[in-house]
Every structure is written in C-alpha cells, then in structure tokens.
C-alpha cells in the first residue's frame, strides 16, 4: 500500500527524518509514536503526498509519488482517508456536508445514506447542521474521523485522532478503526496515548513504529 | 471541448457551487465591471456601425455621380451643352448623362431665391448630371477635353470635399472597433484580478478540497461558474441599459445627421445582443486561466 525507501525529509533546514525505509502491508494496523516535534505529522504528510521526500522514494499504491500528475494525486487521495491533526474543515459548510465532502468531490452529489449512522457513531448525531467553528476540539476530531472513513478508503491515516476526547469516546473511535481493519483496511494512527495502543493490541494485531533520532523503528515488545 | 464546458457550466451544480463561499466584494466587482464595460461597448458598437453607414453612403455618392457646370452667354450655352453631352457619350466610364431641366434647376435654387425665379433671364449656369460606370472615367482627361472643346464647362466630381469626410468616417468606424476590443480586453483584465483575489481569499478552502481528493477541474469550476454567471448577468444589464438609451435617441431623419444616425438599424440590433454571451465567454476564459495558474502553485 505505502512503501518508503531510504526516505529523508527536512523543511529547508536540517533533516527531520532520515533514511526511512518501511512498508505498510495491506490490512496492517500500525501506530506511530514519538516525542512532540519528532516528525509524526510530517511522516503522514509524506504518506498522502502533501510533502514530497527530499531524498528517497515514497510509493503509494505501487506508484512513485514524484511521478504522479496533479489529477493522479487527487485520485490517490480518494483511496486514503486522513484525519489531519488540525482537522481542516470548510468552515462555511455544516458538519454533515463536511463529512460528506470526499463523496461530493469524487462525484457523488447526494449525501450518502449511512451519513447519519456514521455521525451518530462518532457522537455527532445532534450536530449535523452545526458549522465546524462552533464545535469543541474533541467534536471536531470525531467529525474529522467520520470524514476520513466515509468513503471506506483502502488506507486510513489518523493524526492524533483521540487527542482531545475522553477515554470512553477514544475507545469508541478505536472500535471504528478496528472494525475497518477487520474489513481489510490498512490503518496508521499517530498517537501519544499508550493506553489506546494497549487497548488496540488486545483486539487486533498491531505494530508500533517509533520515531527516534530521525529514524523510524519498529518498537519492541515493551508496550 | 471548451464550448461544451462553457455551456455545461451555465447549467450549474448547486453542490459543487457551495464548496466555495460567495465572496461579496468580488461578486459586485465582476457584476459592475461587466455591466459598465458592456454599456460602453454597446456605444462603441453603435458608433462604429453609424460611421460605417456614413462612410458607405458618402463613398457611394462619391463613386456614382458628378456634375458639370456650364457658364456661357446666351447663344453659346445651348451649343456648349450639346457639345458636352456629346463628349460625355464618347467618354469611356460614363454610364449616363443628362442636362437638368429648367424645372429641376429651379427646384434646386428655390430654397435660396424663392420659387418665382425667371431662370431664362438670368445668367444661371446649366447643370449636367453624369453617372459613373464601373470602372470609372478619367476625371483629369475629361477636364482637359472640356477646357479645349467647351471652355465654359467645369467638372465638379465632389471628390475634393467628400473624400476626406468618407475617410474620416471610415477611420471613426475603425476607432469604434478598436474601442470595443480594448473594452473587452479591460473587462478580461479586471475579471482576472477579481478572480485572483477570490482565489487568494479562499486559499484555505482550496487546500482542504485538494486534501479530500478534489481535482483541479472541480475546484476551478466552482469559481469559473460563479464569475461566468456574474459577467453574463452584469453584461445583460449593461447591454439592456445602453440599448434602451440608444433606442430613446431621436431617430435618424432624411437629413441623416451623424448624431441622429447613431442608433442601430434593422438587423444591427442583434449585434449588441451578442455582447453579454461574449462577456460571459471572456469571464469563463479569464477565470479558468486564473484558477488553473493559482492551483498549480498548491500541492
Ligand atoms: N511547514 C513547516 N515548516 C517548517 N518547519 C515545520 C513545518 N511543519 C513542521 N515543522 C517542524 O518540523 C518538526 C516536526 O513537526 P511535526 O508536526 O511533524 O511533529 P509531530 O511529531 O507531529 O509533533 P506533535 O506530536 O506535536 O504533533 C517540528 O519541529 C516543526 O516545528
Ligand atoms: Mg503532529
């Protein structure tokens, strides 16, 4: 699905990530951890082609991101559901329209049937017609997760999807991701929350990637 | 392909439209610019059509007729008139010629001297009207023959004073056309600026749309459709206002003065109706270009 080969990335200055080589196999469930500022969000941006590697190769669905045209990038992103750390909504459209946006831009003009089920699942049933700026941080994250999964994409990348929600809601959101993984979707979740990781490990086979000294390593069994 | 997209875009897609919030000031800017520019373009069009008509009328008159004036004393008059008519018959390029009758001459002079002019007692020159064939006659050669054979005759072929007028009218028509082109160019430039400002103001929205997998055409469409519709509406209002203004001008009378002849005539009324679709087409192309060049700078 996603493969990195000797990838390096730096925002102009020193390298933030160096010599990263890894593969997210289809149907795998990975967590990505690391200190704040270590490059978790940067790694995810490389995965959905918002950033291009300064060195090495990033392959998305077996295609080098550098070889993708602008339309190819758009079509590739439709196969990826992303929860951005800063959510990224259209603030003038209600939550329901924002969650359905990936369907709309892909050419399905009608709101999907299961939209209200999905909103209810993430606890936003009452907020369908509210504008994003008037939601709490946790509500925005839940809406972002709903938007990421609405098209049932092959790969789901989530950047701190539970950063602002209580434990009970975190488990609920995790269940959603676990169910999708059981359906064969590839999942990558960046998080600081060790309890969340433990809880996931109890339900499905997961692996933990850790960023340390600009490299990404598979964490040992100590978790 | 572009035309299909153009007509397609007018049909609309409320969903795709709503992804971009309507920005108040760029909307009014486009509407006003399209309206004002089309208003001006209609007048420039009327001007160039009117000067075109004038140029045609004057050059027709130029090409077709000339007058020969014969001034001679009583007995000479008749002889010279016959002589000139003979010369004209033998001149290649003269289609027909005839001496004006006394009544016709009286009618010509009546506005100045009144109806009771005793023509036969006055030394009034005799007038011969000639119509030119195609190709025309050699005016200089004819003049020289007249000097030699009918010394009282002189050829007045109007050229001296009409030619510059006809040329001026032709230049005026050209100026009108150049003005229309400039006006439409200025409209394209202003709509491009308004569209670029709107794209700039919505950079965050464009970013989000790209992130959820929107293609450039989808994003551009939302902007292009909006600007195209605004230009169409603005231009329709501008054209309607200008056409009403022109329709209310006093109509052209027989004297055919330039100012009173400024209106559209007959099928000419169709031309200003073409301006609003043209304005929409210009807005479509300008916004599309602005949108795609802006989108290329984003990931
Ligand atoms: N657009 C940018 N330009 C320059 N530097 C950046 C940019 N984005 C991030 N950085 C820097 O890169 C480093 C890694 O940022 P990143 O957002 O990837 O960290 P993170 O691991 O996601 O942190 P957190 O856990 O706080 O979200 C940080 O030091 C940050 O300041
Ligand atoms: Mg981050």
Coordinates of C-alpha atoms and ligand atoms in Angstrom, one line a residue:
Chain A
X1 CA 0.0 0.0 0.0
X2 CA 2.5 2.5 1.2
X3 CA 6.3 1.9 1.0
X4 CA 9.2 4.2 1.9
X5 CA 12.6 3.5 0.5
X6 CA 15.6 5.4 2.1
X7 CA 13.4 8.5 2.5
X8 CA 14.7 11.7 4.0
X9 CA 12.8 14.9 4.7
X10 CA 13.7 18.3 6.0
X11 CA 11.8 21.6 6.0
X12 CA 14.6 23.5 4.3
X13 CA 17.0 23.3 7.3
X14 CA 18.4 20.1 8.9
X15 CA 16.8 16.8 8.1
X16 CA 13.9 15.9 10.3
X17 CA 13.6 12.3 9.0
X18 CA 16.5 10.3 7.6
X19 CA 16.9 7.0 5.8
X20 CA 13.3 5.8 6.5
X21 CA 12.5 2.5 4.9
X22 CA 9.3 0.7 5.7
X23 CA 6.2 -0.9 4.2
X24 CA 2.6 -0.7 5.4
X25 CA 1.3 -4.0 4.1
X26 CA -2.4 -4.2 3.0
X27 CA -4.6 -4.9 6.0
X28 CA -2.0 -4.0 8.6
X29 CA -2.6 -1.8 11.7
X30 CA 0.2 0.4 12.8
X31 CA 0.7 3.0 15.5
X32 CA 3.2 5.8 15.1
X33 CA 4.7 7.3 18.3
X34 CA 7.4 9.7 19.1
X35 CA 8.0 12.9 21.1
X36 CA 6.2 16.0 20.1
X37 CA 8.0 17.7 17.2
X38 CA 9.7 14.4 16.2
X39 CA 8.0 14.4 12.8
X40 CA 4.9 12.2 13.1
X41 CA 2.7 14.7 11.2
X42 CA 5.5 15.2 8.7
X43 CA 5.6 11.4 8.1
X44 CA 1.9 11.3 7.5
X45 CA 2.1 14.3 5.1
X46 CA 4.6 12.3 3.1
X47 CA 2.1 9.4 3.0
X48 CA -0.6 11.5 1.4
X49 CA 1.7 13.5 -0.9
X50 CA 1.2 16.8 0.7
X51 CA 5.0 16.8 1.0
X52 CA 7.5 15.2 -1.4
X53 CA 10.6 13.5 0.0
X54 CA 13.8 15.4 -0.3
X55 CA 15.6 12.1 -0.8
X56 CA 14.5 8.5 -1.5
X57 CA 11.2 7.2 -2.8
X58 CA 7.7 7.1 -1.5
X59 CA 5.5 4.6 -3.2
X60 CA 1.7 4.9 -2.9
X61 CA -0.3 2.0 -4.3
X62 CA 2.9 1.0 -6.2
X63 CA 3.4 4.3 -7.8
X64 CA 6.2 6.8 -7.1
X65 CA 4.6 10.0 -5.7
X66 CA 7.0 12.0 -7.8
X67 CA 5.6 10.5 -11.0
X68 CA 2.0 11.4 -10.1
X69 CA 0.3 14.2 -12.0
X70 CA -2.0 16.6 -10.1
X71 CA -5.0 14.6 -11.1
X72 CA -3.3 11.4 -10.1
X73 CA -2.6 12.9 -6.6
X74 CA -6.3 13.7 -6.3
X75 CA -7.3 10.2 -7.3
X76 CA -4.8 8.7 -5.0
X77 CA -6.0 10.7 -2.1
X78 CA -9.5 9.4 -2.7
X79 CA -8.2 6.0 -1.7
X80 CA -6.8 7.4 1.5
X81 CA -8.8 8.6 4.5
X82 CA -6.9 11.2 6.5
X83 CA -7.6 12.7 9.9
X84 CA -5.5 15.8 10.0
X85 CA -4.1 17.0 13.3
X86 CA -5.7 20.4 12.7
X87 CA -8.8 18.8 11.2
X88 CA -9.1 21.0 8.0
X89 CA -12.8 21.7 7.5
X90 CA -14.7 24.1 5.3
X91 CA -15.9 26.4 7.9
X92 CA -18.9 27.7 5.9
X93 CA -20.4 24.3 5.5
X94 CA -22.3 22.3 8.2
X95 CA -20.6 19.2 9.7
X96 CA -22.8 16.8 7.6
X97 CA -21.6 18.5 4.4
X98 CA -18.0 18.5 5.6
X99 CA -18.1 14.8 6.5
X100 CA -19.7 14.0 3.1
X101 CA -17.2 16.2 1.2
X102 CA -14.9 13.3 0.0
X103 CA -18.0 11.8 -1.6
X104 CA -19.0 15.1 -3.2
X105 CA -15.7 15.9 -4.7
X106 CA -15.5 12.3 -6.1
X107 CA -18.7 13.0 -8.0
X108 CA -21.4 11.5 -5.7
X109 CA -23.6 14.6 -5.3
X110 CA -26.2 13.1 -2.9
X111 CA -25.4 12.7 0.7
X112 CA -24.7 9.1 1.5
X113 CA -27.4 7.0 3.2
X114 CA -25.3 6.0 6.1
X115 CA -24.1 9.5 6.9
X116 CA -26.4 9.9 9.9
X117 CA -25.4 6.5 11.2
X118 CA -21.8 7.4 10.9
X119 CA -22.4 10.8 12.6
X120 CA -24.3 9.0 15.4
X121 CA -21.5 6.5 15.9
X122 CA -19.0 9.3 16.5
X123 CA -21.5 11.0 18.8
X124 CA -22.3 13.9 16.4
X125 CA -25.9 13.0 15.6
X126 CA -27.2 16.2 17.1
X127 CA -24.5 18.3 15.4
X128 CA -25.1 17.5 11.7
X129 CA -26.2 21.1 10.9
X130 CA -23.7 22.9 13.0
X131 CA -20.8 24.8 11.5
X132 CA -17.3 23.4 12.4
X133 CA -16.0 26.5 14.2
X134 CA -18.7 26.1 16.9
X135 CA -17.7 22.5 17.7
X136 CA -15.3 21.6 20.6
X137 CA -11.9 20.3 19.8
X138 CA -12.9 16.7 20.5
X139 CA -16.1 17.1 18.4
X140 CA -14.0 18.4 15.5
X141 CA -11.7 15.4 15.8
X142 CA -14.6 13.0 15.7
X143 CA -16.0 14.7 12.7
X144 CA -12.6 14.5 11.0
X145 CA -12.5 10.8 11.7
X146 CA -16.0 10.4 10.2
X147 CA -14.9 12.3 7.1
X148 CA -11.8 10.1 6.8
X149 CA -13.8 6.8 6.8
X150 CA -16.9 7.9 4.9
X151 CA -15.7 6.5 1.5
X152 CA -14.4 3.3 3.2
X153 CA -10.9 4.0 1.7
X154 CA -8.2 1.4 1.4
X155 CA -5.9 3.2 3.8
X156 CA -6.8 5.3 6.8
X157 CA -4.1 7.7 8.3
X158 CA -5.1 9.3 11.5
X159 CA -3.0 12.0 13.2
X160 CA -3.8 12.1 17.0
X161 CA -7.5 11.2 16.4
X162 CA -8.1 10.9 20.1
X163 CA -6.0 13.8 21.3
X164 CA -8.9 15.8 22.8
X165 CA -11.6 13.2 23.6
X166 CA -12.3 11.4 26.8
X167 CA -11.3 7.7 27.3
X168 CA -14.8 6.3 26.6
X169 CA -15.0 8.2 23.3
X170 CA -11.4 7.2 22.5
X171 CA -12.4 3.5 22.8
X172 CA -15.4 4.1 20.6
X173 CA -13.3 5.7 17.9
X174 CA -10.8 2.9 18.2
X175 CA -13.5 0.4 17.7
X176 CA -14.4 2.1 14.5
X177 CA -10.8 1.8 13.3
X178 CA -10.6 -1.8 14.5
X179 CA -13.8 -2.8 12.6
X180 CA -12.4 -1.1 9.4
X181 CA -9.1 -3.0 9.9
X182 CA -11.1 -6.3 10.2
X183 CA -12.7 -5.4 6.9
X184 CA -9.2 -5.4 5.4
X185 CA -8.4 -1.7 5.5
X186 CA -4.8 -0.6 6.2
X187 CA -4.6 1.7 9.3
X188 CA -1.9 4.0 10.6
X189 CA -2.6 6.1 13.8
X190 CA -0.1 8.6 15.1
X191 CA -0.7 9.0 18.9
X192 CA 0.9 9.6 22.3
X193 CA -1.7 7.6 24.0
X194 CA -0.1 4.3 25.2
X195 CA -3.4 3.2 26.7
X196 CA -5.0 3.4 23.4
X197 CA -2.3 1.3 21.8
X198 CA -2.6 -1.4 24.6
X199 CA -6.3 -1.5 24.1
X200 CA -5.9 -1.9 20.4
X201 CA -3.4 -4.7 20.8
X202 CA -6.0 -6.6 22.8
X203 CA -8.3 -6.5 19.8
X204 CA -6.2 -6.9 16.7
X205 CA -2.6 -7.5 15.6
X206 CA -0.9 -4.1 15.6
X207 CA 2.6 -2.9 15.3
X208 CA 4.1 0.2 16.7
X209 CA 6.5 2.4 14.9
X210 CA 8.6 4.8 16.9
X211 CA 10.5 7.9 15.7
X212 CA 13.8 8.2 17.4
X213 CA 16.9 10.1 16.3
X214 CA 15.3 11.0 12.9
X215 CA 14.7 7.3 12.1
X216 CA 11.5 5.2 12.3
X217 CA 11.9 1.9 14.1
X218 CA 9.6 -1.0 15.0
X219 CA 9.1 -0.8 18.7
X220 CA 9.9 -3.9 20.8
X221 CA 7.5 -5.9 22.9
X222 CA 7.9 -3.5 25.8
X223 CA 4.5 -1.9 25.1
Chain B
X1 CA -14.5 20.8 -25.9
X2 CA -14.1 24.2 -24.3
X3 CA -17.5 25.3 -25.7
X4 CA -19.2 22.2 -24.2
X5 CA -17.6 23.0 -20.9
X6 CA -18.8 26.6 -21.2
X7 CA -22.4 25.7 -21.8
X8 CA -22.2 22.9 -19.2
X9 CA -21.1 25.4 -16.6
X10 CA -24.2 27.5 -17.1
X11 CA -26.4 24.6 -16.2
X12 CA -25.0 24.5 -12.7
X13 CA -24.4 22.2 -9.8
X14 CA -25.5 23.6 -6.5
X15 CA -23.5 21.2 -4.6
X16 CA -20.2 22.0 -6.3
X17 CA -21.1 25.6 -6.0
X18 CA -21.5 25.7 -2.3
X19 CA -18.0 24.4 -1.6
X20 CA -16.7 27.9 -2.2
X21 CA -18.4 30.6 -0.2
X22 CA -19.6 33.5 -2.3
X23 CA -17.4 36.5 -1.6
X24 CA -19.3 39.7 -1.5
X25 CA -16.9 42.2 -3.0
X26 CA -15.5 40.2 -5.9
X27 CA -19.1 39.4 -6.8
X28 CA -20.1 43.0 -7.1
X29 CA -16.8 44.0 -8.8
X30 CA -17.4 41.5 -11.5
X31 CA -21.1 42.3 -11.9
X32 CA -20.3 46.1 -12.1
X33 CA -17.3 45.7 -14.4
X34 CA -19.2 43.5 -16.8
X35 CA -22.2 45.9 -16.8
X36 CA -20.2 49.1 -17.2
X37 CA -17.9 47.7 -19.9
X38 CA -20.8 46.2 -21.9
X39 CA -22.6 49.5 -21.7
X40 CA -19.5 51.2 -23.2
X41 CA -19.1 48.5 -25.8
X42 CA -22.7 48.9 -27.0
X43 CA -22.0 52.6 -27.6
X44 CA -18.7 51.9 -29.3
X45 CA -20.6 49.4 -31.5
X46 CA -23.3 51.9 -32.3
X47 CA -20.6 54.5 -33.2
X48 CA -18.7 52.1 -35.5
X49 CA -21.9 51.0 -37.2
X50 CA -23.1 54.5 -37.7
X51 CA -19.8 55.7 -39.1
X52 CA -19.7 52.6 -41.3
X53 CA -23.1 53.6 -42.8
X54 CA -21.9 57.2 -43.2
X55 CA -18.7 56.0 -44.9
X56 CA -20.7 53.8 -47.3
X57 CA -23.2 56.5 -48.1
X58 CA -20.5 59.1 -48.8
X59 CA -18.3 56.8 -50.8
X60 CA -21.3 55.6 -52.8
X61 CA -22.2 59.2 -53.6
X62 CA -18.5 59.8 -54.4
X63 CA -18.3 56.9 -56.8
X64 CA -21.6 57.4 -58.6
X65 CA -22.3 61.0 -59.6
X66 CA -20.6 64.2 -60.7
X67 CA -21.9 67.4 -62.1
X68 CA -20.7 69.5 -65.0
X69 CA -21.5 73.2 -64.7
X70 CA -21.6 75.3 -68.0
X71 CA -21.4 79.0 -67.7
X72 CA -21.7 80.8 -71.1
X73 CA -23.6 83.6 -72.6
X74 CA -27.0 83.0 -74.1
X75 CA -26.3 81.5 -77.6
X76 CA -23.1 79.8 -76.5
X77 CA -25.0 78.0 -73.7
X78 CA -27.1 75.7 -75.9
X79 CA -24.1 74.8 -78.2
X80 CA -21.8 74.1 -75.4
X81 CA -24.4 72.0 -73.5
X82 CA -24.8 69.8 -76.6
X83 CA -21.1 69.6 -77.1
X84 CA -20.5 68.5 -73.5
X85 CA -23.2 65.8 -73.8
X86 CA -21.5 64.5 -77.0
X87 CA -18.2 64.4 -75.3
X88 CA -19.7 62.6 -72.3
X89 CA -21.3 60.0 -74.6
X90 CA -17.9 59.3 -76.1
X91 CA -16.1 59.2 -72.7
X92 CA -15.5 55.7 -71.5
X93 CA -16.6 55.1 -67.9
X94 CA -19.5 57.4 -68.0
X95 CA -22.7 55.4 -67.7
X96 CA -25.2 58.1 -68.5
X97 CA -25.5 61.9 -68.6
X98 CA -28.3 64.4 -69.0
X99 CA -28.9 68.1 -68.7
X100 CA -31.1 69.1 -65.8
X101 CA -34.3 70.6 -67.0
X102 CA -35.2 74.2 -66.1
X103 CA -37.8 73.0 -63.6
X104 CA -35.1 70.9 -61.8
X105 CA -32.7 73.8 -61.7
X106 CA -35.5 76.0 -60.4
X107 CA -36.2 73.5 -57.7
X108 CA -32.5 73.4 -56.7
X109 CA -32.3 77.1 -56.4
X110 CA -35.7 77.7 -54.9
X111 CA -34.5 77.3 -51.3
X112 CA -32.2 80.3 -51.8
X113 CA -34.1 82.6 -54.3
X114 CA -37.7 81.6 -53.9
X115 CA -40.0 79.8 -56.4
X116 CA -40.5 82.6 -58.9
X117 CA -37.1 82.7 -60.4
X118 CA -37.0 83.9 -64.0
X119 CA -34.4 81.4 -65.0
X120 CA -34.3 82.3 -68.7
X121 CA -33.5 85.9 -68.0
X122 CA -30.6 85.2 -65.6
X123 CA -27.1 84.0 -66.4
X124 CA -27.6 80.8 -64.4
X125 CA -25.2 78.1 -65.3
X126 CA -26.6 75.0 -66.9
X127 CA -26.0 71.7 -64.9
X128 CA -25.3 68.3 -66.4
X129 CA -25.5 65.3 -64.2
X130 CA -23.4 62.3 -65.0
X131 CA -23.4 58.9 -63.5
X132 CA -20.2 56.9 -63.4
X133 CA -19.8 53.4 -64.6
X134 CA -17.6 50.8 -63.1
X135 CA -14.7 51.2 -63.7
X136 CA -14.9 54.9 -63.7
X137 CA -13.8 57.6 -66.1
X138 CA -10.6 59.5 -66.2
X139 CA -11.5 62.8 -64.5
X140 CA -8.4 64.6 -65.5
X141 CA -8.7 63.6 -69.1
X142 CA -12.3 64.7 -69.2
X143 CA -11.4 68.0 -67.6
X144 CA -8.8 68.7 -70.3
X145 CA -11.2 67.9 -73.1
X146 CA -13.8 70.2 -71.7
X147 CA -11.3 73.0 -71.4
X148 CA -10.4 72.5 -75.1
X149 CA -13.8 72.0 -76.6
X150 CA -16.3 73.7 -74.2
X151 CA -14.5 76.4 -72.4
X152 CA -17.5 77.3 -70.2
X153 CA -17.8 73.8 -68.7
X154 CA -16.3 72.7 -65.5
X155 CA -16.4 69.3 -63.9
X156 CA -17.3 69.1 -60.2
X157 CA -16.8 65.5 -59.1
X158 CA -17.3 66.2 -55.4
X159 CA -14.0 64.4 -54.6
X160 CA -12.3 67.5 -53.2
X161 CA -14.6 67.8 -50.2
X162 CA -16.2 64.4 -49.8
X163 CA -13.2 62.2 -49.9
X164 CA -11.8 63.4 -46.6
X165 CA -15.2 63.0 -45.0
X166 CA -15.6 59.5 -46.2
X167 CA -12.1 58.7 -45.0
X168 CA -12.8 60.3 -41.6
X169 CA -16.0 58.2 -41.3
X170 CA -14.0 55.0 -42.1
X171 CA -11.4 55.9 -39.5
X172 CA -14.1 56.5 -37.0
X173 CA -15.5 53.1 -37.7
X174 CA -12.1 51.6 -37.1
X175 CA -11.7 53.5 -33.9
X176 CA -15.1 52.2 -32.7
X177 CA -13.9 48.6 -33.4
X178 CA -10.6 49.2 -31.6
X179 CA -12.5 50.6 -28.7
X180 CA -14.7 47.5 -28.5
X181 CA -11.6 45.3 -28.5
X182 CA -9.9 47.5 -25.8
X183 CA -13.1 47.5 -23.6
X184 CA -13.4 43.7 -23.8
X185 CA -9.7 43.4 -23.0
X186 CA -10.0 45.6 -20.0
X187 CA -13.0 43.6 -18.9
X188 CA -10.9 40.4 -19.1
X189 CA -8.1 42.0 -17.1
X190 CA -10.5 43.2 -14.3
X191 CA -12.3 39.9 -14.1
X192 CA -8.9 38.1 -13.9
X193 CA -8.0 40.4 -11.0
X194 CA -11.3 39.8 -9.2
X195 CA -11.0 36.1 -9.7
X196 CA -7.4 36.0 -8.5
X197 CA -8.4 37.9 -5.4
X198 CA -11.3 35.5 -4.7
X199 CA -8.9 32.5 -5.2
X200 CA -6.4 34.1 -2.8
X201 CA -9.1 34.7 -0.2
X202 CA -10.2 31.1 -0.4
X203 CA -6.7 29.5 -0.3
X204 CA -7.6 27.5 2.8
X205 CA -10.7 26.2 1.2
X206 CA -8.8 25.1 -1.9
X207 CA -6.3 23.4 0.3
X208 CA -9.0 21.4 2.1
X209 CA -10.6 20.4 -1.2
X210 CA -7.3 19.2 -2.5
X211 CA -6.7 17.2 0.7
X212 CA -10.0 15.3 0.3
X213 CA -9.2 14.4 -3.3
X214 CA -10.8 17.1 -5.4
X215 CA -9.3 17.5 -8.8
X216 CA -8.3 20.9 -10.1
X217 CA -11.2 21.0 -12.6
X218 CA -13.7 20.5 -9.8
X219 CA -12.3 23.4 -7.8
X220 CA -11.8 25.7 -10.8
X221 CA -15.4 25.0 -11.8
X222 CA -16.9 26.4 -8.6
X223 CA -15.1 29.7 -9.3
X224 CA -15.4 29.8 -13.0
X225 CA -19.2 29.1 -12.9
X226 CA -19.7 31.9 -10.5
X227 CA -17.7 34.5 -12.4
X228 CA -19.2 33.5 -15.7
X229 CA -22.7 33.9 -14.4
X230 CA -22.0 37.2 -12.8
X231 CA -20.4 38.5 -16.0
X232 CA -23.4 37.3 -18.0
X233 CA -25.9 39.0 -15.7
X234 CA -23.8 42.2 -15.4
X235 CA -23.3 42.4 -19.2
X236 CA -27.0 41.7 -19.9
X237 CA -28.0 44.6 -17.6
X238 CA -25.3 46.9 -19.2
X239 CA -26.4 46.0 -22.7
X240 CA -30.1 46.5 -21.9
X241 CA -29.4 49.9 -20.4
X242 CA -27.3 51.0 -23.3
X243 CA -29.7 49.7 -25.9
X244 CA -32.6 51.5 -24.1
X245 CA -30.6 54.7 -24.2
X246 CA -29.8 54.4 -27.9
X247 CA -33.4 53.5 -28.7
X248 CA -34.5 56.7 -27.0
X249 CA -32.3 58.8 -29.1
X250 CA -34.2 60.9 -31.7
X251 CA -34.5 58.7 -34.8
X252 CA -32.5 59.3 -38.0
X253 CA -34.3 61.7 -40.3
X254 CA -33.8 62.2 -44.0
X255 CA -31.0 64.7 -43.5
X256 CA -29.1 61.8 -41.9
X257 CA -27.2 63.9 -39.5
X258 CA -24.4 61.9 -37.8
X259 CA -25.7 62.3 -34.2
X260 CA -29.3 61.4 -35.0
X261 CA -28.0 58.5 -37.1
X262 CA -26.2 56.9 -34.1
X263 CA -28.9 54.2 -33.5
X264 CA -28.9 50.6 -34.6
X265 CA -30.8 49.8 -37.7
X266 CA -32.7 46.6 -38.5
X267 CA -30.6 43.6 -38.1
X268 CA -28.0 45.8 -36.4
X269 CA -30.0 45.4 -33.2
X270 CA -28.8 41.8 -33.0
X271 CA -25.1 42.8 -32.6
X272 CA -25.3 44.3 -29.1
X273 CA -27.3 41.2 -28.0
X274 CA -24.2 39.2 -28.8
X275 CA -22.1 41.2 -26.2
X276 CA -23.5 39.5 -23.0
X277 CA -22.6 36.0 -24.2
X278 CA -19.3 37.3 -25.3
X279 CA -18.7 38.9 -21.9
X280 CA -19.6 35.5 -20.3
X281 CA -17.2 33.7 -22.6
X282 CA -14.4 36.2 -21.7
X283 CA -15.1 35.8 -18.0
X284 CA -15.1 32.0 -18.4
X285 CA -11.7 32.0 -20.1
X286 CA -10.2 34.6 -17.8
X287 CA -11.3 32.9 -14.6
X288 CA -10.3 29.5 -15.8
X289 CA -6.8 30.7 -16.6
X290 CA -6.5 32.5 -13.2
X291 CA -7.8 29.4 -11.4
X292 CA -5.5 26.9 -13.0
X293 CA -2.4 29.0 -12.7
X294 CA -3.2 29.6 -9.0
X295 CA -4.0 25.9 -8.4
X296 CA -0.7 24.8 -9.9
X297 CA 1.1 26.6 -7.0
X298 CA -0.6 24.3 -4.4
X299 CA 0.1 20.7 -3.7
Ligands
LIG1 N1 5.7 23.8 7.5 C1 6.8 23.7 8.3 N2 7.9 24.5 8.1 C2 9.0 24.4 8.8 N3 9.0 23.5 9.9 C3 8.0 22.7 10.2 C4 6.8 22.8 9.4 N4 5.9 21.9 9.9 C5 6.5 21.3 10.9 N5 7.8 21.8 11.1 C6 8.7 21.4 12.1 O1 9.0 20.1 12.0 C7 9.1 19.4 13.2 C8 8.2 18.2 13.2 O2 6.8 18.6 13.1 P1 5.6 17.6 13.1 O3 4.4 18.4 13.0 O4 5.9 16.6 12.1 O5 5.8 17.0 14.6 P2 4.9 16.0 15.3 O6 5.7 14.8 15.6 O7 3.6 15.7 14.6 O8 4.6 16.7 16.7 P3 3.2 16.7 17.6 O9 3.3 15.5 18.4 O10 3.4 17.9 18.5 O11 2.1 16.8 16.6 C9 8.7 20.4 14.3 O12 9.9 20.9 14.9 C10 8.1 21.5 13.5 O13 8.4 22.8 14.1
LIG2 MG1 1.7 16.2 14.8

